[in-house]
XYZ file of C-alpha atoms in Angstrom:
781
model
C -81.129 42.611 86.987
C -80.445 41.120 83.580
C -77.344 38.966 83.304
C -74.946 39.822 80.404
C -72.507 37.068 79.468
C -68.888 37.839 78.675
C -68.195 39.248 75.163
C -66.640 36.005 73.892
C -69.590 33.939 75.044
C -72.059 36.438 73.636
C -70.325 36.377 70.200
C -70.486 32.549 70.141
C -74.221 32.631 70.891
C -74.934 35.192 68.160
C -73.061 33.140 65.525
C -75.001 30.013 66.453
C -78.344 31.815 66.217
C -77.480 33.269 62.747
C -76.611 29.781 61.461
C -79.988 28.446 62.612
C -81.794 31.350 60.905
C -79.931 30.722 57.592
C -80.849 27.045 57.658
C -84.522 27.848 58.335
C -84.597 30.402 55.490
C -83.254 27.837 53.027
C -85.976 25.355 54.023
C -88.716 27.967 53.545
C -87.400 28.960 50.071
C -87.311 25.337 48.917
C -90.912 24.791 50.119
C -92.087 27.929 48.307
C -90.498 26.818 45.038
C -92.268 23.440 45.281
C -95.636 25.105 45.909
C -95.226 27.433 42.917
C -94.343 24.524 40.653
C -97.378 22.584 41.841
C -99.855 25.418 41.312
C -98.392 26.640 37.888
C -96.945 23.835 35.717
C -93.956 24.895 33.585
C -94.985 25.749 30.012
C -92.617 26.367 27.040
C -91.889 30.051 26.843
C -92.334 31.946 23.621
C -88.879 33.401 24.066
C -87.259 29.986 24.286
C -89.333 28.386 21.497
C -87.499 27.929 18.169
C -88.331 30.706 15.687
C -90.585 29.778 12.783
C -88.767 29.225 9.479
C -88.512 32.308 7.283
C -90.247 32.211 3.938
C -87.859 31.931 0.975
C -86.769 35.292 -0.303
C -87.915 35.990 -3.867
C -85.073 36.420 -6.338
C -87.029 38.618 -8.733
C -89.507 41.426 -8.225
C -93.049 41.179 -9.423
C -92.704 44.047 -11.983
C -89.556 42.415 -13.319
C -91.288 39.075 -13.803
C -94.186 40.848 -15.450
C -91.996 42.713 -17.909
C -90.067 39.593 -18.828
C -93.225 37.648 -19.472
C -94.719 40.429 -21.569
C -91.544 40.859 -23.561
C -91.256 37.153 -24.267
C -94.930 37.018 -25.206
C -94.584 39.915 -27.608
C -91.508 38.384 -29.224
C -93.169 35.008 -29.629
C -96.288 36.570 -31.150
C -94.169 38.632 -33.538
C -92.228 35.550 -34.612
C -95.486 33.664 -35.081
C -96.900 36.486 -37.187
C -93.760 36.551 -39.315
C -93.931 32.791 -39.791
C -97.570 33.032 -40.727
C -96.932 35.847 -43.174
C -93.860 34.367 -44.812
C -94.720 30.649 -44.771
C -98.452 30.025 -44.469
C -99.643 32.953 -46.530
C -100.027 31.100 -49.733
C -102.558 28.615 -48.300
C -105.295 31.290 -48.178
C -107.024 33.078 -51.002
C -106.957 36.786 -51.650
C -110.082 37.422 -49.638
C -108.952 35.314 -46.749
C -105.559 36.890 -46.665
C -107.032 40.410 -46.646
C -109.538 39.476 -43.975
C -106.885 37.904 -41.718
C -104.426 40.783 -42.099
C -107.009 43.460 -41.501
C -108.676 41.723 -38.625
C -105.495 40.812 -36.769
C -103.812 44.175 -37.254
C -106.908 46.182 -36.268
C -107.537 43.942 -33.290
C -103.977 44.204 -32.026
C -103.781 47.967 -32.568
C -107.090 48.500 -30.823
C -106.364 46.266 -27.874
C -104.052 48.736 -26.065
C -106.913 51.221 -25.683
C -108.978 48.619 -23.794
C -105.971 47.552 -21.733
C -105.202 51.147 -20.777
C -108.756 51.667 -19.504
C -108.180 48.676 -17.244
C -104.806 50.173 -16.102
C -102.782 47.349 -17.717
C -100.151 49.674 -19.090
C -97.285 47.218 -19.463
C -99.483 44.762 -21.299
C -100.717 47.576 -23.507
C -97.116 48.536 -24.352
C -96.378 44.951 -25.348
C -99.478 44.613 -27.492
C -98.763 48.006 -29.119
C -95.268 46.865 -30.024
C -96.771 43.722 -31.568
C -99.188 45.884 -33.536
C -96.373 48.044 -34.882
C -94.501 44.918 -35.966
C -97.665 43.661 -37.683
C -97.919 46.878 -39.682
C -94.420 46.252 -41.010
C -95.423 42.706 -41.929
C -98.540 44.109 -43.587
C -96.382 46.254 -45.857
C -94.396 43.194 -46.870
C -97.515 41.168 -47.482
C -99.066 43.990 -49.471
C -95.969 44.200 -51.663
C -96.118 40.461 -52.306
C -99.833 40.557 -53.181
C -100.399 43.814 -55.055
C -97.100 45.613 -55.718
C -94.704 42.833 -56.670
C -93.615 44.713 -59.824
C -93.078 48.069 -58.054
C -89.595 49.523 -57.552
C -88.221 48.368 -54.212
C -86.701 51.711 -53.207
C -89.843 53.642 -54.127
C -92.068 51.178 -52.305
C -89.757 51.353 -49.239
C -89.929 55.156 -49.299
C -93.725 55.122 -49.497
C -94.032 52.527 -46.748
C -91.583 54.360 -44.480
C -93.521 57.592 -44.945
C -96.880 55.957 -44.286
C -95.614 54.000 -41.307
C -94.033 57.096 -39.755
C -97.306 59.019 -40.170
C -99.410 56.062 -38.960
C -97.262 55.411 -35.906
C -97.141 59.112 -35.075
C -100.941 59.387 -35.215
C -101.303 56.172 -33.225
C -98.865 57.371 -30.549
C -100.560 60.758 -30.386
C -103.974 59.160 -29.944
C -102.714 56.859 -27.216
C -100.359 59.388 -25.638
C -99.876 57.330 -22.500
C -97.957 54.699 -24.494
C -94.201 55.279 -24.604
C -93.288 53.029 -27.539
C -95.122 54.275 -30.680
C -93.694 57.802 -30.872
C -90.010 56.799 -30.491
C -90.586 54.025 -33.014
C -92.188 56.538 -35.381
C -89.155 58.802 -34.975
C -86.817 55.924 -35.850
C -88.812 55.135 -38.998
C -88.878 58.854 -39.856
C -85.111 58.704 -40.454
C -85.684 56.768 -43.681
C -88.225 58.595 -45.872
C -86.232 61.634 -46.991
C -83.002 59.752 -47.880
C -85.058 57.038 -49.612
C -86.992 59.593 -51.671
C -83.681 61.186 -52.711
C -82.329 57.815 -53.812
C -85.591 57.127 -55.636
C -85.248 60.411 -57.499
C -81.763 59.401 -58.658
C -79.857 61.698 -56.308
C -76.132 61.164 -55.851
C -74.052 61.244 -52.688
C -74.367 65.018 -52.325
C -78.191 64.956 -52.403
C -78.246 61.992 -50.033
C -75.959 63.852 -47.643
C -78.277 66.875 -47.775
C -81.254 64.649 -47.035
C -79.489 63.024 -44.090
C -78.469 66.411 -42.681
C -82.044 67.719 -43.036
C -83.217 64.621 -41.202
C -80.672 65.426 -38.467
C -82.102 68.965 -38.316
C -85.579 67.475 -37.894
C -84.256 65.304 -35.063
C -82.765 68.371 -33.365
C -86.116 70.168 -33.578
C -87.879 67.163 -32.088
C -85.300 66.903 -29.297
C -85.760 70.573 -28.435
C -89.566 70.785 -28.734
C -90.982 67.437 -27.610
C -91.496 66.915 -23.898
C -91.408 63.125 -23.775
C -88.133 61.836 -22.349
C -88.007 58.706 -24.485
C -88.668 60.674 -27.660
C -86.000 63.242 -26.755
C -83.446 60.533 -26.084
C -84.151 58.804 -29.402
C -84.077 62.157 -31.192
C -80.659 63.027 -29.740
C -79.221 59.655 -30.738
C -80.696 59.918 -34.234
C -79.403 63.490 -34.595
C -75.863 62.452 -33.756
C -76.053 59.413 -36.035
C -77.531 61.231 -39.011
C -75.275 64.246 -38.511
C -72.181 62.044 -38.311
C -73.132 60.252 -41.506
C -73.712 63.559 -43.272
C -70.384 64.993 -42.091
C -68.603 61.827 -43.232
C -70.171 62.163 -46.675
C -69.160 65.837 -46.788
C -65.586 64.893 -45.931
C -65.490 62.309 -48.732
C -66.812 64.879 -51.194
C -64.289 67.476 -50.017
C -61.369 65.075 -50.435
C -62.574 64.027 -53.895
C -63.144 67.618 -55.038
C -60.789 68.675 -57.810
C -62.126 72.174 -58.346
C -63.643 75.096 -56.470
C -67.215 74.139 -57.436
C -67.136 70.660 -55.959
C -65.268 71.932 -52.920
C -67.875 74.662 -52.432
C -70.676 72.074 -52.537
C -68.888 70.044 -49.863
C -68.375 73.228 -47.875
C -72.112 73.842 -48.095
C -72.705 70.472 -46.447
C -70.245 71.353 -43.711
C -71.988 74.702 -43.271
C -75.386 73.007 -42.985
C -74.057 70.576 -40.386
C -72.425 73.467 -38.520
C -75.667 75.457 -38.541
C -77.541 72.489 -37.089
C -74.914 72.032 -34.361
C -74.836 75.721 -33.435
C -78.641 75.909 -33.385
C -78.758 72.889 -31.097
C -76.189 74.567 -28.848
C -78.068 77.860 -28.839
C -81.418 76.397 -27.834
C -80.229 73.368 -25.922
C -81.116 73.167 -22.223
C -77.826 71.599 -21.053
C -74.752 73.898 -21.008
C -72.237 71.044 -21.208
C -73.831 69.486 -24.276
C -74.359 72.927 -25.797
C -70.659 73.752 -25.430
C -69.641 70.526 -27.186
C -72.080 70.963 -30.062
C -71.062 74.598 -30.535
C -67.391 73.595 -30.673
C -68.281 70.880 -33.187
C -70.097 73.450 -35.287
C -67.108 75.764 -35.300
C -64.777 72.951 -36.345
C -67.182 71.967 -39.144
C -67.127 75.529 -40.487
C -63.337 75.501 -40.547
C -63.334 72.053 -42.180
C -65.620 73.292 -44.947
C -63.444 76.329 -45.525
C -60.349 74.120 -45.541
C -61.876 71.970 -48.282
C -62.323 75.060 -50.469
C -58.880 76.427 -49.622
C -57.254 73.106 -50.485
C -58.089 73.569 -54.164
C -57.760 77.347 -54.359
C -54.610 78.405 -52.463
C -50.999 77.169 -52.754
C -49.925 74.372 -50.427
C -47.637 76.637 -48.400
C -50.578 78.876 -47.486
C -53.166 76.220 -46.720
C -52.459 76.000 -42.986
C -52.235 79.807 -42.510
C -55.550 80.195 -44.340
C -57.177 77.541 -42.167
C -55.723 79.281 -39.124
C -57.290 82.533 -40.310
C -60.638 80.768 -40.506
C -60.119 79.451 -37.010
C -59.283 82.935 -35.746
C -62.396 84.275 -37.472
C -64.458 82.105 -35.144
C -63.389 84.420 -32.327
C -65.019 87.319 -34.147
C -68.327 85.494 -34.683
C -68.486 84.020 -31.188
C -71.766 85.605 -30.150
C -74.920 84.491 -28.407
C -75.353 82.597 -25.143
C -72.387 81.763 -22.975
C -72.157 78.062 -23.997
C -72.137 79.020 -27.677
C -69.404 81.603 -27.200
C -67.298 79.205 -25.168
C -67.825 76.421 -27.712
C -66.772 78.570 -30.659
C -63.783 79.795 -28.662
C -62.825 76.191 -27.912
C -63.105 75.353 -31.617
C -60.809 78.259 -32.438
C -58.343 77.074 -29.811
C -58.410 73.573 -31.313
C -57.646 74.995 -34.761
C -54.769 77.038 -33.337
C -53.396 74.006 -31.520
C -53.554 71.976 -34.716
C -51.692 74.694 -36.598
C -48.979 74.774 -33.924
C -48.649 70.988 -34.062
C -48.164 71.290 -37.822
C -45.132 73.519 -37.235
C -43.421 71.192 -34.729
C -41.523 69.140 -37.379
C -40.086 72.359 -38.789
C -38.883 73.568 -35.386
C -37.545 70.118 -34.509
C -35.546 69.817 -37.730
C -34.149 73.326 -37.291
C -32.998 72.628 -33.723
C -31.802 69.033 -34.005
C -30.661 68.843 -37.593
C -27.301 70.644 -36.996
C -26.184 67.734 -34.771
C -24.993 66.064 -37.979
C -22.237 68.708 -38.280
C -20.365 66.974 -35.457
C -19.178 64.478 -38.048
C -18.476 67.169 -40.670
C -16.564 69.780 -38.742
C -15.211 72.603 -40.921
C -16.108 70.931 -44.195
C -17.345 74.210 -45.644
C -20.206 76.661 -45.157
C -23.534 75.442 -46.600
C -25.472 77.377 -49.206
C -28.202 78.664 -46.885
C -29.756 78.257 -43.469
C -31.992 75.389 -44.605
C -28.985 73.425 -45.827
C -27.273 74.153 -42.515
C -30.267 72.749 -40.624
C -30.689 69.653 -42.806
C -27.297 68.136 -43.655
C -28.779 64.686 -43.038
C -32.446 65.520 -42.359
C -35.590 65.893 -44.484
C -37.244 69.291 -44.698
C -41.043 69.054 -44.249
C -43.083 70.047 -47.327
C -45.097 73.265 -47.473
C -43.341 74.595 -44.378
C -42.373 78.063 -45.594
C -45.210 79.718 -43.678
C -44.570 77.911 -40.387
C -43.039 81.033 -38.706
C -46.080 83.078 -39.760
C -48.406 80.538 -38.159
C -46.436 80.593 -34.914
C -46.378 84.384 -34.754
C -50.121 84.615 -35.463
C -50.985 82.194 -32.678
C -48.580 83.992 -30.333
C -50.281 87.323 -31.049
C -53.700 85.830 -30.355
C -52.478 84.364 -27.082
C -50.895 87.642 -26.048
C -54.082 89.605 -26.803
C -56.902 87.284 -25.718
C -55.561 84.288 -23.788
C -55.343 85.798 -20.302
C -53.512 83.331 -18.079
C -52.309 81.352 -21.119
C -50.446 84.421 -22.314
C -47.182 82.904 -21.088
C -47.308 80.431 -23.980
C -46.793 83.278 -26.442
C -43.057 83.499 -25.649
C -42.121 79.950 -26.707
C -44.168 80.375 -29.882
C -42.325 83.576 -30.819
C -39.020 81.851 -30.046
C -39.970 78.879 -32.232
C -40.882 81.277 -35.060
C -37.505 83.014 -34.774
C -35.719 79.647 -34.799
C -37.569 78.364 -37.873
C -37.524 81.635 -39.847
C -34.012 81.460 -41.451
C -34.442 77.860 -42.603
C -38.024 78.432 -43.791
C -37.028 81.437 -45.907
C -33.715 79.856 -46.992
C -31.760 82.869 -45.793
C -27.984 82.913 -46.293
C -25.948 80.863 -43.865
C -24.395 83.876 -42.133
C -27.781 85.576 -41.806
C -29.284 82.471 -40.253
C -26.491 82.289 -37.676
C -26.954 85.981 -36.948
C -30.706 85.594 -36.393
C -30.201 82.694 -34.010
C -27.335 84.477 -32.313
C -29.432 87.602 -31.745
C -32.240 85.514 -30.283
C -29.947 84.401 -27.449
C -29.262 87.876 -25.940
C -32.928 88.791 -26.341
C -33.964 85.733 -24.364
C -31.270 86.372 -21.767
C -32.485 89.952 -21.435
C -35.916 88.632 -20.495
C -34.310 86.957 -17.486
C -33.496 90.382 -16.028
C -37.198 91.288 -15.845
C -38.071 90.618 -12.218
C -41.767 91.337 -12.769
C -42.269 88.278 -14.958
C -43.629 85.020 -13.627
C -41.111 82.269 -12.807
C -42.559 80.058 -15.525
C -41.839 82.735 -18.139
C -38.236 83.146 -17.025
C -37.698 79.403 -16.993
C -39.101 79.200 -20.506
C -36.803 82.006 -21.651
C -33.792 80.316 -20.084
C -34.547 76.945 -21.688
C -35.139 78.616 -25.050
C -31.850 80.500 -24.786
C -29.925 77.313 -24.017
C -31.583 75.366 -26.855
C -30.968 78.173 -29.348
C -27.351 78.599 -28.311
C -26.688 74.884 -28.641
C -28.323 74.780 -32.072
C -26.388 77.764 -33.393
C -23.150 76.382 -31.945
C -23.698 73.081 -33.767
C -24.631 74.839 -36.994
C -21.466 76.982 -36.795
C -19.284 73.864 -36.964
C -19.664 73.937 -40.725
C -17.132 76.793 -41.090
C -14.057 77.649 -39.002
C -14.622 81.436 -38.704
C -18.257 80.887 -37.783
C -17.297 78.392 -35.084
C -14.819 80.742 -33.409
C -17.130 83.737 -33.638
C -20.212 81.944 -32.353
C -18.438 80.206 -29.473
C -16.729 83.409 -28.350
C -20.028 85.311 -28.511
C -21.907 82.651 -26.560
C -19.190 82.531 -23.911
C -19.377 86.280 -23.436
C -23.183 86.411 -23.467
C -23.691 83.743 -20.825
C -20.834 85.153 -18.726
C -22.511 88.569 -18.771
C -25.830 87.007 -17.814
C -24.169 85.155 -14.936
C -22.526 88.354 -13.688
C -25.942 90.017 -13.637
C -27.334 87.189 -11.542
C -29.707 85.832 -14.184
C -30.037 82.189 -13.170
C -26.330 82.185 -12.387
C -25.970 78.409 -11.816
C -27.128 77.676 -15.362
C -25.671 80.633 -17.229
C -22.269 80.381 -15.532
C -22.028 76.683 -16.333
C -23.075 77.365 -19.939
C -20.431 80.088 -20.253
C -17.676 77.772 -19.026
C -18.929 74.991 -21.283
C -18.785 77.206 -24.360
C -15.380 78.470 -23.192
C -14.153 74.884 -23.185
C -15.440 74.375 -26.707
C -13.855 77.675 -27.738
C -10.480 76.577 -26.367
C -10.675 73.346 -28.355
C -11.715 75.219 -31.506
C -8.977 77.840 -31.072
C -6.306 75.180 -30.620
C -7.538 73.260 -33.659
C -7.605 76.490 -35.679
C -3.954 77.128 -34.717
C -3.015 73.659 -35.927
C -2.138 72.295 -32.505
C -2.189 68.626 -31.674
C -4.877 67.400 -29.232
C -2.386 67.011 -26.359
C -1.285 70.631 -26.811
C -4.910 71.774 -26.972
C -5.365 70.130 -23.574
C -3.037 72.743 -22.042
C -5.251 75.484 -23.479
C -8.384 73.813 -22.159
C -6.901 73.840 -18.642
C -7.445 77.596 -18.634
C -11.149 76.916 -18.066
C -10.780 74.961 -14.777
C -8.171 77.477 -13.648
C -10.598 80.338 -14.256
C -13.362 78.361 -12.524
C -11.129 77.838 -9.474
C -10.353 81.576 -9.352
C -13.953 82.708 -9.849
C -15.739 80.203 -7.585
C -14.647 81.748 -4.223
C -16.010 85.136 -5.320
C -19.531 83.859 -6.050
C -22.025 84.377 -3.253
C -24.640 81.901 -4.493
C -23.712 78.370 -3.292
C -25.546 76.765 -6.207
C -23.681 78.879 -8.721
C -20.398 78.060 -6.979
C -21.092 74.355 -7.231
C -22.110 74.684 -10.889
C -18.918 76.582 -11.749
C -16.679 74.078 -9.948
C -18.463 71.117 -11.528
C -18.120 72.589 -14.998
C -14.449 73.286 -14.331
C -13.950 69.673 -13.279
C -15.610 68.479 -16.483
C -13.316 70.748 -18.505
C -10.363 69.194 -16.675
C -11.576 65.736 -17.698
C -11.791 66.966 -21.298
C -8.176 68.121 -21.072
C -7.097 64.748 -19.688
C -8.940 63.006 -22.500
C -7.193 65.143 -25.125
C -3.740 64.367 -23.694
C -4.251 60.677 -22.997
C -2.203 59.521 -26.004
C 0.902 61.531 -25.049
C 2.207 60.310 -21.623
C 4.652 63.201 -20.954
C 1.980 65.819 -21.659
C -0.603 63.744 -19.832
C 1.610 63.825 -16.755
C 1.899 67.586 -17.102
C -1.870 67.970 -17.486
C -2.499 65.813 -14.431
C 0.015 67.838 -12.424
C -1.655 71.099 -13.440
C -5.055 69.645 -12.534
C -3.571 68.689 -9.168
C -2.318 72.232 -8.682
C -5.797 73.606 -9.450
C -7.384 71.102 -7.048
C -4.829 71.950 -4.340
C -5.582 75.638 -4.781
C -9.278 74.844 -4.363
C -8.572 72.761 -1.265
C -7.068 75.823 0.452
C -10.617 77.119 0.987
C -12.101 76.030 4.334
C -15.307 74.708 2.737
C -13.435 72.633 0.160
C -10.961 70.716 2.326
C -12.127 67.412 0.895
C -10.678 68.358 -2.504
C -7.200 67.747 -1.116
C -7.705 64.021 -1.626
C -8.409 64.619 -5.297
C -5.330 66.827 -5.514
C -3.147 64.110 -3.947
C -4.586 61.509 -6.324
C -3.864 63.754 -9.314
C -0.276 64.320 -8.217
C 0.245 60.597 -7.719
C -1.257 59.839 -11.138
C 0.970 62.481 -12.703
C 4.017 60.910 -11.070
C 3.050 57.447 -12.230
C 2.452 58.614 -15.781
C 5.812 60.385 -15.786
C 7.613 57.275 -14.541
C 5.792 55.199 -17.149
C 6.934 57.657 -19.812
C 10.500 57.275 -18.555
C 10.040 53.479 -18.671
C 10.811 53.156 -14.959
C 10.236 49.591 -13.767
C 11.042 50.004 -10.060
C 7.846 49.573 -8.006
C 9.244 51.903 -5.316
C 9.217 54.728 -7.820
C 5.413 54.363 -7.991
C 4.725 53.560 -4.359
C 6.950 56.076 -2.547
C 5.103 59.111 -3.999
C 2.010 57.667 -2.348
C 3.635 56.516 0.878
C 5.350 59.780 1.787
C 2.189 61.973 1.574
C 0.156 59.255 3.283
C 2.627 59.084 6.199
C 2.660 62.871 6.490
C -1.129 62.938 6.604
C -1.095 60.153 9.189
C 1.440 61.992 11.363
C -0.693 65.138 11.155
C -3.765 63.177 12.207
C -1.924 61.584 15.156
C -0.763 65.024 16.180
C -4.324 66.360 16.166
C -5.889 63.205 17.602
C -3.454 61.244 19.805
C -6.114 58.558 20.330
C -6.142 57.667 16.646
C -4.932 54.152 15.855
C -1.553 53.699 14.204
C -3.191 51.307 11.772
C -5.459 54.104 10.575
C -2.682 56.722 10.503
C 0.289 54.772 9.127
C -1.081 51.416 7.966
C -2.204 52.423 4.432
C 0.960 54.360 3.634
C 3.315 51.622 4.822
C 1.356 48.859 3.102
C 1.452 50.664 -0.247
C 5.271 50.459 -0.313
C 6.085 47.306 1.662
C 3.845 44.877 -0.218
C 5.035 45.735 -3.771
C 8.663 45.871 -2.571
C 8.349 42.456 -0.898
C 6.882 40.983 -4.073
C 9.733 42.469 -6.093
C 12.379 41.352 -3.563
C 11.257 37.726 -3.623
C 11.686 37.624 -7.386
C 14.838 39.766 -7.522
C 18.070 37.764 -7.905
C 20.244 40.732 -6.851
C 21.088 41.608 -3.256
C 20.568 45.377 -3.367
C 16.792 45.485 -3.045
C 16.572 42.898 -0.221
C 19.330 44.696 1.678
C 17.668 48.102 1.401
C 14.232 46.668 2.146
C 15.565 44.771 5.147
C 17.309 47.897 6.480
C 14.112 49.906 6.043
C 12.057 47.186 7.725
C 14.538 47.034 10.632
C 14.410 50.796 11.053
C 10.607 50.697 10.914
C 10.541 47.941 13.539
C 12.832 49.896 15.860
C 10.718 53.027 15.447
C 7.581 51.052 16.234
C 9.197 49.568 19.335
C 10.546 52.940 20.437
C 7.187 54.728 20.122
C 5.068 51.649 20.935
C 3.107 51.759 17.680
C 1.598 48.501 16.484
C 1.374 49.221 12.775
C 5.105 50.031 12.201
C 6.165 47.275 14.594
C 4.033 44.530 13.009
C 4.493 45.603 9.388
C 8.233 46.262 9.771
C 8.855 43.040 11.718
C 6.865 40.973 9.205
C 8.713 42.498 6.271
C 12.081 41.958 8.012
C 11.254 38.326 8.764
C 10.129 37.624 5.212
C 13.209 39.289 3.719
C 15.492 37.359 6.085
C 13.742 34.109 5.257
C 14.133 34.822 1.568
C 17.854 35.542 1.923
C 18.584 32.562 4.183
C 16.491 30.119 2.250
C 19.384 28.786 0.091
C 21.544 28.179 3.163
C 18.717 26.484 5.015
C 18.268 24.199 2.061
C 21.996 23.322 2.099
C 21.930 22.657 5.849
C 18.887 20.475 5.431
C 20.630 18.427 2.760
C 23.781 18.015 4.968
C 21.888 16.766 8.068
C 21.065 13.091 8.491
C 17.531 11.990 7.787
C 16.810 11.327 11.477
C 17.559 14.894 12.591
C 14.254 16.572 11.483
C 12.064 13.967 13.231
C 14.219 14.221 16.318
C 13.936 17.994 16.367
C 10.170 17.741 15.881
C 9.982 15.259 18.785
C 12.001 17.505 21.050
C 9.727 20.398 20.177
C 6.646 18.373 21.003
C 8.181 17.191 24.310
C 9.012 20.748 25.247
C 5.485 21.856 24.449
C 4.051 18.976 26.460
C 6.212 19.707 29.467
C 5.279 23.365 29.350
C 1.593 22.453 29.149
C 1.906 20.081 32.128
C 3.724 22.726 34.174
C 0.920 25.205 33.482
C -1.698 22.685 34.643
C 0.287 21.986 37.839
C 0.497 25.686 38.641
C -3.253 26.071 38.174
C -3.896 23.081 40.474
C -1.681 24.561 43.221
C -3.484 27.893 43.042
C -6.825 26.144 43.416
C -5.583 24.202 46.506
C -4.318 27.385 48.139
C -7.655 29.072 47.596
C -9.404 26.050 49.051
C -7.336 26.130 52.255
C -8.060 29.861 52.567
C -11.807 29.149 52.598
């Protein structure tokens, strides 16, 4: 039988055998590594070898270098040819010069064909450009040799024509070249204007020639397929067209009669026809829309030049507006053309409206000057009422007609922009009386009737909010303007202010933007009260009592308004009216005290409402101010007369707060009220030589101290005790001084020493007691 050792012995044997196996395995692995190294020597790995250096990155592309070199070569050759032609020409005879010019030019112009067959296109472009430059130099050399006596303008016209034809034929023959045809188009801008100048044409003929050249450019831009040619044609068309339009504008401004103006208008019409044709046949809708709009504006500009010398100045803008509106009738054709002509008409209408803005501004803001001329007499007419210190714009009689015409167009054709018709009609109604110089009363009536019409629009619930806001703003602006204009005459002022008060009150009752209309009604009511008092011959302080009717009415009406915003607006306006009343009565203290008291009553009545409890502080402040003003009017110099009216209400409020909140501090409840009286009374008592004030103040301080001790309140106890101590010190100060003078000089130091000894003994006793307590605690441990 096999013998099995005990488990502990067996475990020890197994561990020993595993250690021997691990040691043998390590020896075998080391031997294997040595054999591998011997048979295969270690070679540098490609992965660990350093990477080869990267070639330097080129900073320019090969085509770029090529183009630069060709361009520089062409420029240098052109400069050399110019130097040869201008400087060295005279060293050769006539035959030599002709032979050199012909040979070089023909060789250079023919070289691109050979280069193109060898697919050297860029080089061919450069050589072609050099050839074109040589042809220009040839024309100069030919002029110097054979045509020195010829007219310079005529020779330039002939050369420009020949060069344009030559370059066009050359570019057509070598159609793969991109330079000759655009260059030919650039030179083609010169022949027609130069021929006109040669023929003795003036600015008008030159402008026609330039515009015809622009038309040619438009045709080329629309018909030619090459991109470079089209781009050059578009640029040339804009340049030539702009120059022609500028010349037409100069002619129109210089025209003194219908004939000259009609000729300028013909130029504008030609430019407009070119622009509209370009828009009609142009491939790009955006560019077509712009050119069509430009064409429409040019038509109106031409018509305006004729109208400037044929119609009166007052009717110039309406006539131009009619021309602008006529564009809407002729807006036909493709969609970009129609939209462009419509945009041109809109631009004309906008310009006409801008022309009327000074008239409307003067009519609305001019009456402000009547604030310094109240009731100085009714002016002669509505224009005089609008311009007491302002300048009326010239030729502005037809401004209302312009505004109405634009408003009608917007209402009929504008779609979403129809809402702008209302402010234009309002502006026309505002400017109409002054423009027509209607009588003063008629002008006020027109403006006054505009207000209820605008307020009536607010009742239309189907209108957009923007329209109602516009109507509201217009109504407010008109009412303010007519109210200012009515200040010229007393009856007009009373009538206008009463009417405006009633109108805005009615609008507020109907719920038409009640916050604004209610505030406006109360504001005009305040002005009406001031005007009525002044009309009755009252002094300003008496007028203040009449003005207080407005805040009283506001306080009565506010609780019955359901809209919180309207309630706040009414109360705010009433408060402002109260401030106006205070300002009117400020120079009469008795009446000022009465006004402040009445304002306090109104504020107290407002504070009765649960949501306006905070107004009670304002009411208390008004009552206190009224009391102070009354005492000042009575020449009362006692500070208690001013402080007690504040202290008593403050103590009552503090007692009420302590009753509702027993945890409230006495400093918060009673501190402010007591301080208001005690501090001024102490200051007065210390400077009062009599005994009455210190006696009464001391008695009050003693009573206050006893009350504080009885009810255990810190504020009365501390404030009363401090006041009592200060009063006592003040009263006993003379006797203390006498006692100090009667005592020997050694008594004060002795008393100070005794005090210090007593303090030292007390301090030592406290330390001894602490030491004993510590020893007792130690024995307990």
